[in-house]
PDB file of C-alpha atoms in Angstrom:
ATOM      1  CA  MET H   1      13.936-156.393  73.284  1.00  0.00           C
ATOM      2  CA  LYS H   2      13.678-157.730  69.743  1.00  0.00           C
ATOM      3  CA  LYS H   3      11.160-160.289  70.905  1.00  0.00           C
ATOM      4  CA  PHE H   4       9.091-157.615  72.659  1.00  0.00           C
ATOM      5  CA  THR H   5       9.169-155.432  69.530  1.00  0.00           C
ATOM      6  CA  LYS H   6       7.906-158.342  67.439  1.00  0.00           C
ATOM      7  CA  ILE H   7       5.068-158.904  69.895  1.00  0.00           C
ATOM      8  CA  LEU H   8       4.038-155.246  69.693  1.00  0.00           C
ATOM      9  CA  ALA H   9       4.153-155.307  65.885  1.00  0.00           C
ATOM     10  CA  PHE H  10       2.064-158.474  65.803  1.00  0.00           C
ATOM     11  CA  ALA H  11      -0.513-156.942  68.145  1.00  0.00           C
ATOM     12  CA  ALA H  12      -0.749-153.772  66.076  1.00  0.00           C
ATOM     13  CA  THR H  13      -1.233-155.784  62.909  1.00  0.00           C
ATOM     14  CA  ALA H  14      -3.980-157.851  64.520  1.00  0.00           C
ATOM     15  CA  CYS H  15      -5.807-154.730  65.717  1.00  0.00           C
ATOM     16  CA  LEU H  16      -5.641-153.187  62.245  1.00  0.00           C
ATOM     17  CA  ALA H  17      -6.963-156.364  60.633  1.00  0.00           C
ATOM     18  CA  ALA H  18      -9.817-156.516  63.117  1.00  0.00           C
ATOM     19  CA  ALA H  19     -10.727-152.902  62.391  1.00  0.00           C
ATOM     20  CA  LEU H  20     -10.725-153.566  58.652  1.00  0.00           C
ATOM     21  CA  VAL H  21     -12.918-156.641  59.099  1.00  0.00           C
ATOM     22  CA  ALA H  22     -15.365-154.710  61.248  1.00  0.00           C
ATOM     23  CA  GLY H  23     -15.486-151.884  58.699  1.00  0.00           C
ATOM     24  CA  CYS H  24     -16.140-154.188  55.738  1.00  0.00           C
ATOM     25  CA  SER H  25     -18.806-156.174  57.500  1.00  0.00           C
ATOM     26  CA  GLY H  26     -20.748-152.946  58.322  1.00  0.00           C
ATOM     27  CA  ALA H  27     -20.760-151.470  54.773  1.00  0.00           C
ATOM     28  CA  PRO H  28     -23.444-153.700  53.210  1.00  0.00           C
ATOM     29  CA  GLU H  29     -25.803-152.901  56.091  1.00  0.00           C
ATOM     30  CA  LYS H  30     -25.518-149.171  55.385  1.00  0.00           C
ATOM     31  CA  GLN H  31     -25.953-149.649  51.578  1.00  0.00           C
ATOM     32  CA  GLU H  32     -29.053-151.763  52.125  1.00  0.00           C
ATOM     33  CA  LEU H  33     -30.655-149.012  54.196  1.00  0.00           C
ATOM     34  CA  ALA H  34     -29.804-146.382  51.599  1.00  0.00           C
ATOM     35  CA  ALA H  35     -31.524-148.413  48.889  1.00  0.00           C
ATOM     36  CA  GLN H  36     -34.846-148.543  50.737  1.00  0.00           C
ATOM     37  CA  PRO H  37     -37.624-146.343  49.233  1.00  0.00           C
ATOM     38  CA  ALA H  38     -38.724-143.269  51.139  1.00  0.00           C
ATOM     39  CA  PRO H  39     -41.865-143.653  53.251  1.00  0.00           C
ATOM     40  CA  ALA H  40     -45.089-143.365  51.264  1.00  0.00           C
ATOM     41  CA  GLU H  41     -46.027-140.083  52.928  1.00  0.00           C
ATOM     42  CA  GLN H  42     -42.767-138.524  51.703  1.00  0.00           C
ATOM     43  CA  GLN H  43     -43.267-139.551  48.065  1.00  0.00           C
ATOM     44  CA  THR H  44     -44.930-137.159  45.583  1.00  0.00           C
ATOM     45  CA  PRO H  45     -48.089-138.796  44.255  1.00  0.00           C
ATOM     46  CA  GLU H  46     -48.706-138.781  40.488  1.00  0.00           C
ATOM     47  CA  ALA H  47     -51.958-136.950  41.123  1.00  0.00           C
ATOM     48  CA  ASP H  48     -49.926-133.882  42.114  1.00  0.00           C
ATOM     49  CA  ALA H  49     -48.507-133.653  38.570  1.00  0.00           C
ATOM     50  CA  PRO H  50     -50.305-131.107  36.337  1.00  0.00           C
ATOM     51  CA  ALA H  51     -52.984-132.736  34.164  1.00  0.00           C
ATOM     52  CA  GLU H  52     -52.372-132.631  30.424  1.00  0.00           C
ATOM     53  CA  THR H  53     -54.722-130.251  28.615  1.00  0.00           C
ATOM     54  CA  THR H  54     -56.818-131.772  25.835  1.00  0.00           C
ATOM     55  CA  LYS H  55     -56.200-130.213  22.433  1.00  0.00           C
ATOM     56  CA  LEU H  56     -59.085-130.336  19.969  1.00  0.00           C
ATOM     57  CA  ILE H  57     -57.669-130.295  16.449  1.00  0.00           C
ATOM     58  CA  VAL H  58     -60.615-129.653  14.140  1.00  0.00           C
ATOM     59  CA  GLY H  59     -60.339-130.701  10.505  1.00  0.00           C
ATOM     60  CA  TYR H  60     -62.500-128.489   8.291  1.00  0.00           C
ATOM     61  CA  ASP H  61     -63.028-127.489   4.654  1.00  0.00           C
ATOM     62  CA  ASN H  62     -62.136-123.800   4.399  1.00  0.00           C
ATOM     63  CA  SER H  63     -64.453-123.259   1.432  1.00  0.00           C
ATOM     64  CA  TYR H  64     -67.624-124.528   3.093  1.00  0.00           C
ATOM     65  CA  PRO H  65     -69.572-121.478   4.286  1.00  0.00           C
ATOM     66  CA  PRO H  66     -71.321-120.936   6.620  1.00  0.00           C
ATOM     67  CA  TYR H  67     -69.767-123.800   8.636  1.00  0.00           C
ATOM     68  CA  GLY H  68     -66.100-123.310   7.832  1.00  0.00           C
ATOM     69  CA  PHE H  69     -64.448-120.775   5.536  1.00  0.00           C
ATOM     70  CA  ILE H  70     -61.862-118.002   5.333  1.00  0.00           C
ATOM     71  CA  GLY H  71     -63.305-114.667   6.397  1.00  0.00           C
ATOM     72  CA  ASP H  72     -62.668-111.266   4.856  1.00  0.00           C
ATOM     73  CA  ASP H  73     -59.856-110.738   7.383  1.00  0.00           C
ATOM     74  CA  GLY H  74     -58.062-113.844   6.114  1.00  0.00           C
ATOM     75  CA  ASN H  75     -58.777-115.875   9.269  1.00  0.00           C
ATOM     76  CA  PRO H  76     -60.768-119.113   9.594  1.00  0.00           C
ATOM     77  CA  THR H  77     -64.378-118.558  10.619  1.00  0.00           C
ATOM     78  CA  GLY H  78     -67.794-120.218  10.440  1.00  0.00           C
ATOM     79  CA  LEU H  79     -70.537-121.572  12.678  1.00  0.00           C
ATOM     80  CA  ASP H  80     -68.861-124.921  13.359  1.00  0.00           C
ATOM     81  CA  LEU H  81     -65.480-123.370  14.116  1.00  0.00           C
ATOM     82  CA  ASP H  82     -67.144-120.947  16.526  1.00  0.00           C
ATOM     83  CA  LEU H  83     -68.998-123.827  18.190  1.00  0.00           C
ATOM     84  CA  ALA H  84     -65.747-125.796  18.503  1.00  0.00           C
ATOM     85  CA  ALA H  85     -63.948-122.798  20.022  1.00  0.00           C
ATOM     86  CA  ALA H  86     -66.825-122.297  22.493  1.00  0.00           C
ATOM     87  CA  VAL H  87     -66.663-125.979  23.519  1.00  0.00           C
ATOM     88  CA  CYS H  88     -62.914-125.705  24.132  1.00  0.00           C
ATOM     89  CA  ASP H  89     -63.391-122.529  26.152  1.00  0.00           C
ATOM     90  CA  LYS H  90     -66.020-124.210  28.328  1.00  0.00           C
ATOM     91  CA  LEU H  91     -63.915-127.334  28.904  1.00  0.00           C
ATOM     92  CA  GLY H  92     -60.552-125.591  29.297  1.00  0.00           C
ATOM     93  CA  TRP H  93     -59.136-127.232  26.168  1.00  0.00           C
ATOM     94  CA  GLU H  94     -56.788-125.908  23.519  1.00  0.00           C
ATOM     95  CA  PHE H  95     -58.390-125.282  20.117  1.00  0.00           C
ATOM     96  CA  GLU H  96     -56.784-125.594  16.709  1.00  0.00           C
ATOM     97  CA  ALA H  97     -58.516-125.296  13.334  1.00  0.00           C
ATOM     98  CA  THR H  98     -56.799-127.181  10.513  1.00  0.00           C
ATOM     99  CA  ALA H  99     -57.900-126.701   6.908  1.00  0.00           C
ATOM    100  CA  ILE H 100     -57.879-130.065   5.114  1.00  0.00           C
ATOM    101  CA  ASN H 101     -58.518-131.580   1.728  1.00  0.00           C
ATOM    102  CA  TRP H 102     -61.948-133.079   2.262  1.00  0.00           C
ATOM    103  CA  ASP H 103     -61.159-136.341   0.487  1.00  0.00           C
ATOM    104  CA  ALA H 104     -58.120-136.838   2.801  1.00  0.00           C
ATOM    105  CA  LYS H 105     -60.123-136.555   6.045  1.00  0.00           C
ATOM    106  CA  ASP H 106     -60.147-140.299   6.804  1.00  0.00           C
ATOM    107  CA  ALA H 107     -56.371-140.641   6.519  1.00  0.00           C
ATOM    108  CA  LEU H 108     -55.810-137.499   8.605  1.00  0.00           C
ATOM    109  CA  ILE H 109     -58.048-138.548  11.484  1.00  0.00           C
ATOM    110  CA  ASN H 110     -56.683-142.091  11.553  1.00  0.00           C
ATOM    111  CA  GLN H 111     -53.059-140.919  11.694  1.00  0.00           C
ATOM    112  CA  GLY H 112     -53.846-138.335  14.385  1.00  0.00           C
ATOM    113  CA  SER H 113     -53.155-135.165  12.397  1.00  0.00           C
ATOM    114  CA  ILE H 114     -56.653-134.088  13.437  1.00  0.00           C
ATOM    115  CA  ASN H 115     -58.832-135.571  16.183  1.00  0.00           C
ATOM    116  CA  CYS H 116     -62.245-134.557  14.907  1.00  0.00           C
ATOM    117  CA  ILE H 117     -64.091-133.515  11.755  1.00  0.00           C
ATOM    118  CA  TRP H 118     -66.421-130.610  12.469  1.00  0.00           C
ATOM    119  CA  ASN H 119     -67.663-128.946   9.317  1.00  0.00           C
ATOM    120  CA  GLY H 120     -71.295-129.547   8.389  1.00  0.00           C
ATOM    121  CA  PHE H 121     -70.487-133.263   8.621  1.00  0.00           C
ATOM    122  CA  THR H 122     -73.421-135.551   7.855  1.00  0.00           C
ATOM    123  CA  MET H 123     -73.510-138.614  10.101  1.00  0.00           C
ATOM    124  CA  GLU H 124     -76.064-140.770   8.274  1.00  0.00           C
ATOM    125  CA  GLY H 125     -74.338-143.452   6.230  1.00  0.00           C
ATOM    126  CA  ARG H 126     -71.030-142.916   8.032  1.00  0.00           C
ATOM    127  CA  GLU H 127     -71.832-144.478  11.382  1.00  0.00           C
ATOM    128  CA  ASN H 128     -69.552-147.467  10.742  1.00  0.00           C
ATOM    129  CA  ASP H 129     -66.578-145.259   9.873  1.00  0.00           C
ATOM    130  CA  TYR H 130     -66.534-142.800  12.789  1.00  0.00           C
ATOM    131  CA  THR H 131     -67.617-142.328  16.378  1.00  0.00           C
ATOM    132  CA  PHE H 132     -70.019-139.382  16.357  1.00  0.00           C
ATOM    133  CA  SER H 133     -71.237-136.875  18.877  1.00  0.00           C
ATOM    134  CA  GLU H 134     -74.987-136.747  19.204  1.00  0.00           C
ATOM    135  CA  PRO H 135     -76.431-134.903  16.181  1.00  0.00           C
ATOM    136  CA  TYR H 136     -76.794-131.166  16.714  1.00  0.00           C
ATOM    137  CA  MET H 137     -78.249-129.756  13.480  1.00  0.00           C
ATOM    138  CA  LEU H 138     -80.959-130.856  11.061  1.00  0.00           C
ATOM    139  CA  ASN H 139     -79.939-130.841   7.420  1.00  0.00           C
ATOM    140  CA  GLU H 140     -81.235-131.872   4.009  1.00  0.00           C
ATOM    141  CA  GLN H 141     -79.698-132.619   0.643  1.00  0.00           C
ATOM    142  CA  VAL H 142     -81.285-130.371  -1.958  1.00  0.00           C
ATOM    143  CA  VAL H 143     -80.890-129.298  -5.572  1.00  0.00           C
ATOM    144  CA  VAL H 144     -80.337-125.688  -6.652  1.00  0.00           C
ATOM    145  CA  VAL H 145     -80.802-124.302 -10.172  1.00  0.00           C
ATOM    146  CA  LYS H 146     -80.485-120.853 -11.728  1.00  0.00           C
ATOM    147  CA  ALA H 147     -83.450-118.557 -11.317  1.00  0.00           C
ATOM    148  CA  GLY H 148     -85.642-118.766 -14.417  1.00  0.00           C
ATOM    149  CA  SER H 149     -84.488-122.306 -15.246  1.00  0.00           C
ATOM    150  CA  ASP H 150     -86.945-124.691 -16.898  1.00  0.00           C
ATOM    151  CA  ILE H 151     -86.080-127.213 -14.133  1.00  0.00           C
ATOM    152  CA  ALA H 152     -88.957-127.081 -11.652  1.00  0.00           C
ATOM    153  CA  ASP H 153     -88.613-130.424  -9.854  1.00  0.00           C
ATOM    154  CA  LEU H 154     -86.370-133.455  -9.560  1.00  0.00           C
ATOM    155  CA  ALA H 155     -87.943-135.189 -12.571  1.00  0.00           C
ATOM    156  CA  ASP H 156     -86.852-132.290 -14.772  1.00  0.00           C
ATOM    157  CA  LEU H 157     -83.188-133.123 -14.100  1.00  0.00           C
ATOM    158  CA  ALA H 158     -83.341-135.929 -16.700  1.00  0.00           C
ATOM    159  CA  GLY H 159     -80.781-135.229 -19.398  1.00  0.00           C
ATOM    160  CA  LYS H 160     -79.186-132.419 -17.365  1.00  0.00           C
ATOM    161  CA  THR H 161     -75.682-131.990 -15.940  1.00  0.00           C
ATOM    162  CA  VAL H 162     -75.615-131.926 -12.139  1.00  0.00           C
ATOM    163  CA  VAL H 163     -72.544-131.143 -10.037  1.00  0.00           C
ATOM    164  CA  THR H 164     -71.743-131.849  -6.394  1.00  0.00           C
ATOM    165  CA  GLN H 165     -68.712-131.951  -4.098  1.00  0.00           C
ATOM    166  CA  VAL H 166     -66.253-134.840  -3.964  1.00  0.00           C
ATOM    167  CA  ASP H 167     -67.039-137.276  -1.121  1.00  0.00           C
ATOM    168  CA  SER H 168     -70.077-135.226  -0.066  1.00  0.00           C
ATOM    169  CA  ALA H 169     -73.315-136.367   1.544  1.00  0.00           C
ATOM    170  CA  ALA H 170     -75.143-135.326  -1.639  1.00  0.00           C
ATOM    171  CA  LEU H 171     -72.918-137.653  -3.657  1.00  0.00           C
ATOM    172  CA  ASP H 172     -73.604-140.476  -1.203  1.00  0.00           C
ATOM    173  CA  VAL H 173     -77.344-139.966  -1.653  1.00  0.00           C
ATOM    174  CA  LEU H 174     -77.119-139.837  -5.444  1.00  0.00           C
ATOM    175  CA  ASP H 175     -74.989-142.990  -5.441  1.00  0.00           C
ATOM    176  CA  GLY H 176     -77.384-144.663  -2.979  1.00  0.00           C
ATOM    177  CA  ASP H 177     -81.065-143.989  -2.283  1.00  0.00           C
ATOM    178  CA  GLN H 178     -81.405-141.614  -5.248  1.00  0.00           C
ATOM    179  CA  LYS H 179     -79.351-143.629  -7.743  1.00  0.00           C
ATOM    180  CA  GLU H 180     -82.321-144.152 -10.065  1.00  0.00           C
ATOM    181  CA  LEU H 181     -82.702-140.379 -10.275  1.00  0.00           C
ATOM    182  CA  ALA H 182     -78.971-139.883 -10.846  1.00  0.00           C
ATOM    183  CA  ASP H 183     -79.027-142.429 -13.664  1.00  0.00           C
ATOM    184  CA  THR H 184     -81.324-140.070 -15.599  1.00  0.00           C
ATOM    185  CA  PHE H 185     -78.748-137.241 -15.543  1.00  0.00           C
ATOM    186  CA  ALA H 186     -76.634-136.506 -18.589  1.00  0.00           C
ATOM    187  CA  ALA H 187     -73.705-136.309 -16.156  1.00  0.00           C
ATOM    188  CA  LEU H 188     -72.992-136.145 -12.436  1.00  0.00           C
ATOM    189  CA  ASP H 189     -69.821-134.088 -12.055  1.00  0.00           C
ATOM    190  CA  GLN H 190     -67.716-133.742  -8.910  1.00  0.00           C
ATOM    191  CA  LEU H 191     -65.693-130.719  -7.814  1.00  0.00           C
ATOM    192  CA  THR H 192     -63.459-130.155  -4.801  1.00  0.00           C
ATOM    193  CA  ASP H 193     -65.634-127.370  -3.340  1.00  0.00           C
ATOM    194  CA  TYR H 194     -69.093-125.838  -3.662  1.00  0.00           C
ATOM    195  CA  ASN H 195     -67.872-122.339  -4.478  1.00  0.00           C
ATOM    196  CA  ASN H 196     -66.607-123.635  -7.812  1.00  0.00           C
ATOM    197  CA  ALA H 197     -69.817-125.610  -8.271  1.00  0.00           C
ATOM    198  CA  PHE H 198     -71.956-122.481  -7.982  1.00  0.00           C
ATOM    199  CA  MET H 199     -69.590-120.558 -10.268  1.00  0.00           C
ATOM    200  CA  GLN H 200     -70.166-123.244 -12.891  1.00  0.00           C
ATOM    201  CA  LEU H 201     -73.922-123.031 -12.325  1.00  0.00           C
ATOM    202  CA  GLU H 202     -73.819-119.253 -12.737  1.00  0.00           C
ATOM    203  CA  SER H 203     -71.804-119.532 -15.962  1.00  0.00           C
ATOM    204  CA  GLY H 204     -74.132-122.173 -17.420  1.00  0.00           C
ATOM    205  CA  MET H 205     -71.499-124.929 -17.500  1.00  0.00           C
ATOM    206  CA  VAL H 206     -73.813-127.123 -15.395  1.00  0.00           C
ATOM    207  CA  ASP H 207     -77.593-127.145 -14.916  1.00  0.00           C
ATOM    208  CA  ALA H 208     -77.899-127.826 -11.186  1.00  0.00           C
ATOM    209  CA  VAL H 209     -75.984-128.215  -7.942  1.00  0.00           C
ATOM    210  CA  ALA H 210     -76.781-130.957  -5.410  1.00  0.00           C
ATOM    211  CA  CYS H 211     -75.704-129.809  -1.947  1.00  0.00           C
ATOM    212  CA  ASP H 212     -76.545-129.396   1.737  1.00  0.00           C
ATOM    213  CA  LEU H 213     -79.525-127.238   2.654  1.00  0.00           C
ATOM    214  CA  SER H 214     -77.176-124.922   4.545  1.00  0.00           C
ATOM    215  CA  ILE H 215     -75.006-124.415   1.457  1.00  0.00           C
ATOM    216  CA  ALA H 216     -78.063-123.664  -0.661  1.00  0.00           C
ATOM    217  CA  ALA H 217     -79.340-121.203   1.941  1.00  0.00           C
ATOM    218  CA  TYR H 218     -75.963-119.461   2.069  1.00  0.00           C
ATOM    219  CA  GLN H 219     -75.630-119.138  -1.721  1.00  0.00           C
ATOM    220  CA  MET H 220     -79.167-117.817  -2.110  1.00  0.00           C
ATOM    221  CA  ALA H 221     -78.678-115.332   0.747  1.00  0.00           C
ATOM    222  CA  ALA H 222     -75.358-114.150  -0.705  1.00  0.00           C
ATOM    223  CA  ASN H 223     -76.774-113.861  -4.243  1.00  0.00           C
ATOM    224  CA  PRO H 224     -80.396-112.652  -3.965  1.00  0.00           C
ATOM    225  CA  GLY H 225     -82.529-113.627  -6.940  1.00  0.00           C
ATOM    226  CA  ALA H 226     -79.784-115.678  -8.598  1.00  0.00           C
ATOM    227  CA  TYR H 227     -80.833-119.206  -7.627  1.00  0.00           C
ATOM    228  CA  THR H 228     -83.876-121.334  -6.881  1.00  0.00           C
ATOM    229  CA  GLN H 229     -84.060-124.386  -4.646  1.00  0.00           C
ATOM    230  CA  LEU H 230     -86.179-127.241  -5.948  1.00  0.00           C
ATOM    231  CA  PRO H 231     -89.166-127.934  -3.666  1.00  0.00           C
ATOM    232  CA  THR H 232     -88.445-131.646  -3.146  1.00  0.00           C
ATOM    233  CA  SER H 233     -85.303-132.581  -1.202  1.00  0.00           C
ATOM    234  CA  LEU H 234     -83.085-135.551  -1.980  1.00  0.00           C
ATOM    235  CA  SER H 235     -82.864-136.642   1.678  1.00  0.00           C
ATOM    236  CA  SER H 236     -83.152-135.478   5.269  1.00  0.00           C
ATOM    237  CA  GLU H 237     -80.272-135.969   7.712  1.00  0.00           C
ATOM    238  CA  HIS H 238     -78.244-134.507  10.586  1.00  0.00           C
ATOM    239  CA  TYR H 239     -74.898-132.908  11.261  1.00  0.00           C
ATOM    240  CA  ALA H 240     -72.654-134.293  14.023  1.00  0.00           C
ATOM    241  CA  VAL H 241     -69.001-134.079  15.049  1.00  0.00           C
ATOM    242  CA  GLY H 242     -66.977-137.029  13.751  1.00  0.00           C
ATOM    243  CA  PHE H 243     -64.172-138.636  15.770  1.00  0.00           C
ATOM    244  CA  LYS H 244     -61.864-141.581  15.187  1.00  0.00           C
ATOM    245  CA  LYS H 245     -63.746-144.851  15.619  1.00  0.00           C
ATOM    246  CA  GLY H 246     -63.770-145.801  19.299  1.00  0.00           C
ATOM    247  CA  ASP H 247     -63.075-142.304  20.655  1.00  0.00           C
ATOM    248  CA  THR H 248     -66.303-142.352  22.653  1.00  0.00           C
ATOM    249  CA  GLU H 249     -65.156-140.320  25.666  1.00  0.00           C
ATOM    250  CA  LEU H 250     -64.122-137.318  23.576  1.00  0.00           C
ATOM    251  CA  ALA H 251     -67.402-137.511  21.659  1.00  0.00           C
ATOM    252  CA  LYS H 252     -69.389-137.559  24.899  1.00  0.00           C
ATOM    253  CA  GLN H 253     -67.539-134.573  26.357  1.00  0.00           C
ATOM    254  CA  VAL H 254     -68.216-132.526  23.215  1.00  0.00           C
ATOM    255  CA  THR H 255     -71.880-133.566  23.200  1.00  0.00           C
ATOM    256  CA  ASP H 256     -72.346-132.553  26.846  1.00  0.00           C
ATOM    257  CA  ALA H 257     -70.623-129.215  26.252  1.00  0.00           C
ATOM    258  CA  LEU H 258     -72.845-128.473  23.240  1.00  0.00           C
ATOM    259  CA  LYS H 259     -75.935-129.118  25.362  1.00  0.00           C
ATOM    260  CA  GLU H 260     -74.654-126.639  27.929  1.00  0.00           C
ATOM    261  CA  LEU H 261     -73.914-124.073  25.218  1.00  0.00           C
ATOM    262  CA  TYR H 262     -77.499-124.331  24.025  1.00  0.00           C
ATOM    263  CA  ALA H 263     -78.804-123.961  27.578  1.00  0.00           C
ATOM    264  CA  ASP H 264     -76.743-120.828  28.287  1.00  0.00           C
ATOM    265  CA  GLY H 265     -77.754-119.100  25.029  1.00  0.00           C
ATOM    266  CA  THR H 266     -74.415-119.347  23.216  1.00  0.00           C
ATOM    267  CA  VAL H 267     -75.860-121.440  20.363  1.00  0.00           C
ATOM    268  CA  GLN H 268     -78.641-118.905  19.806  1.00  0.00           C
ATOM    269  CA  LYS H 269     -76.120-116.059  19.577  1.00  0.00           C
ATOM    270  CA  LEU H 270     -73.870-117.931  17.143  1.00  0.00           C
ATOM    271  CA  CYS H 271     -76.796-118.853  14.879  1.00  0.00           C
ATOM    272  CA  GLU H 272     -77.849-115.191  14.870  1.00  0.00           C
ATOM    273  CA  LYS H 273     -74.270-114.226  13.952  1.00  0.00           C
ATOM    274  CA  TYR H 274     -74.580-116.306  10.771  1.00  0.00           C
ATOM    275  CA  ALA H 275     -78.253-115.571  10.031  1.00  0.00           C
ATOM    276  CA  ASP H 276     -77.297-113.700   6.848  1.00  0.00           C
ATOM    277  CA  TYR H 277     -75.702-116.942   5.675  1.00  0.00           C
ATOM    278  CA  GLY H 278     -78.990-118.821   6.017  1.00  0.00           C
ATOM    279  CA  VAL H 279     -78.341-120.308   9.481  1.00  0.00           C
ATOM    280  CA  THR H 280     -81.287-120.621  11.869  1.00  0.00           C
ATOM    281  CA  VAL H 281     -81.457-121.996  15.403  1.00  0.00           C
ATOM    282  CA  ASP H 282     -84.769-123.619  14.410  1.00  0.00           C
ATOM    283  CA  ASN H 283     -82.694-126.443  12.889  1.00  0.00           C
ATOM    284  CA  TRP H 284     -80.824-127.103  16.162  1.00  0.00           C
ATOM    285  CA  VAL H 285     -81.729-130.548  17.577  1.00  0.00           C
ATOM    286  CA  LEU H 286     -79.394-131.093  20.566  1.00  0.00           C
ATOM    287  CA  PHE H 287     -80.963-130.203  23.892  1.00  0.00           C
ATOM    288  CA  GLU H 288     -80.609-131.242  27.563  1.00  0.00           C
TER     289      GLU H 288
END
């Protein structure tokens, strides 16, 4: 009996060992199957994920009417800000207007705080520093004096004090192509914005203001009879939207949208909105 009991115990042990061996040898096979990726048709393609909306962060000078300024209601307004908002609406983008210090614009666009400069921004002479949209508006650099001044043309500026904005297109011209003229001035002062420049002109602290044609038109429209624009301009140029160097796709999308906005009449309406500020659609140069 003892011998038979030992045989039964041995047999039971052998069966248990065999079961354990069989169980262990099957486990890796199941784990390997579990690790296999799901069939391609069951996977969610990346294309199904919602596309990220482009956000256009426009850097602008909030004391640069009629292109960018603070309206009577305390909100940002101006032709360029309205154009930017219309572009974003057409393309389904988010729009954000960010008031900047004009002389900090390069640092801001390079670090990504803004992704375009859209504020009566002259492209000539800056082509190596930015990627631009196609030009959309004709502009000139002109000189404005007080009505009744003895300054009738550019030659009469000799010995006079002229003021312009820091890092402006007018300053670039007077430091470049018109340097010989600027060398005849008693002084060429620089201020942070044109509103202060025209206040100094009105008070007699300076004799003339060198500025964009649009700025001159705005100041003369806002102050009838107060100022006179000299008949000879300093230069002729164009406004465009400036982007970080190499951002060609964004520039192209904005250019194409502006062409469409001209075609559908939006540009005409916006220029009429700012007609009292001296804006005219006759200076628009971007078409289909």
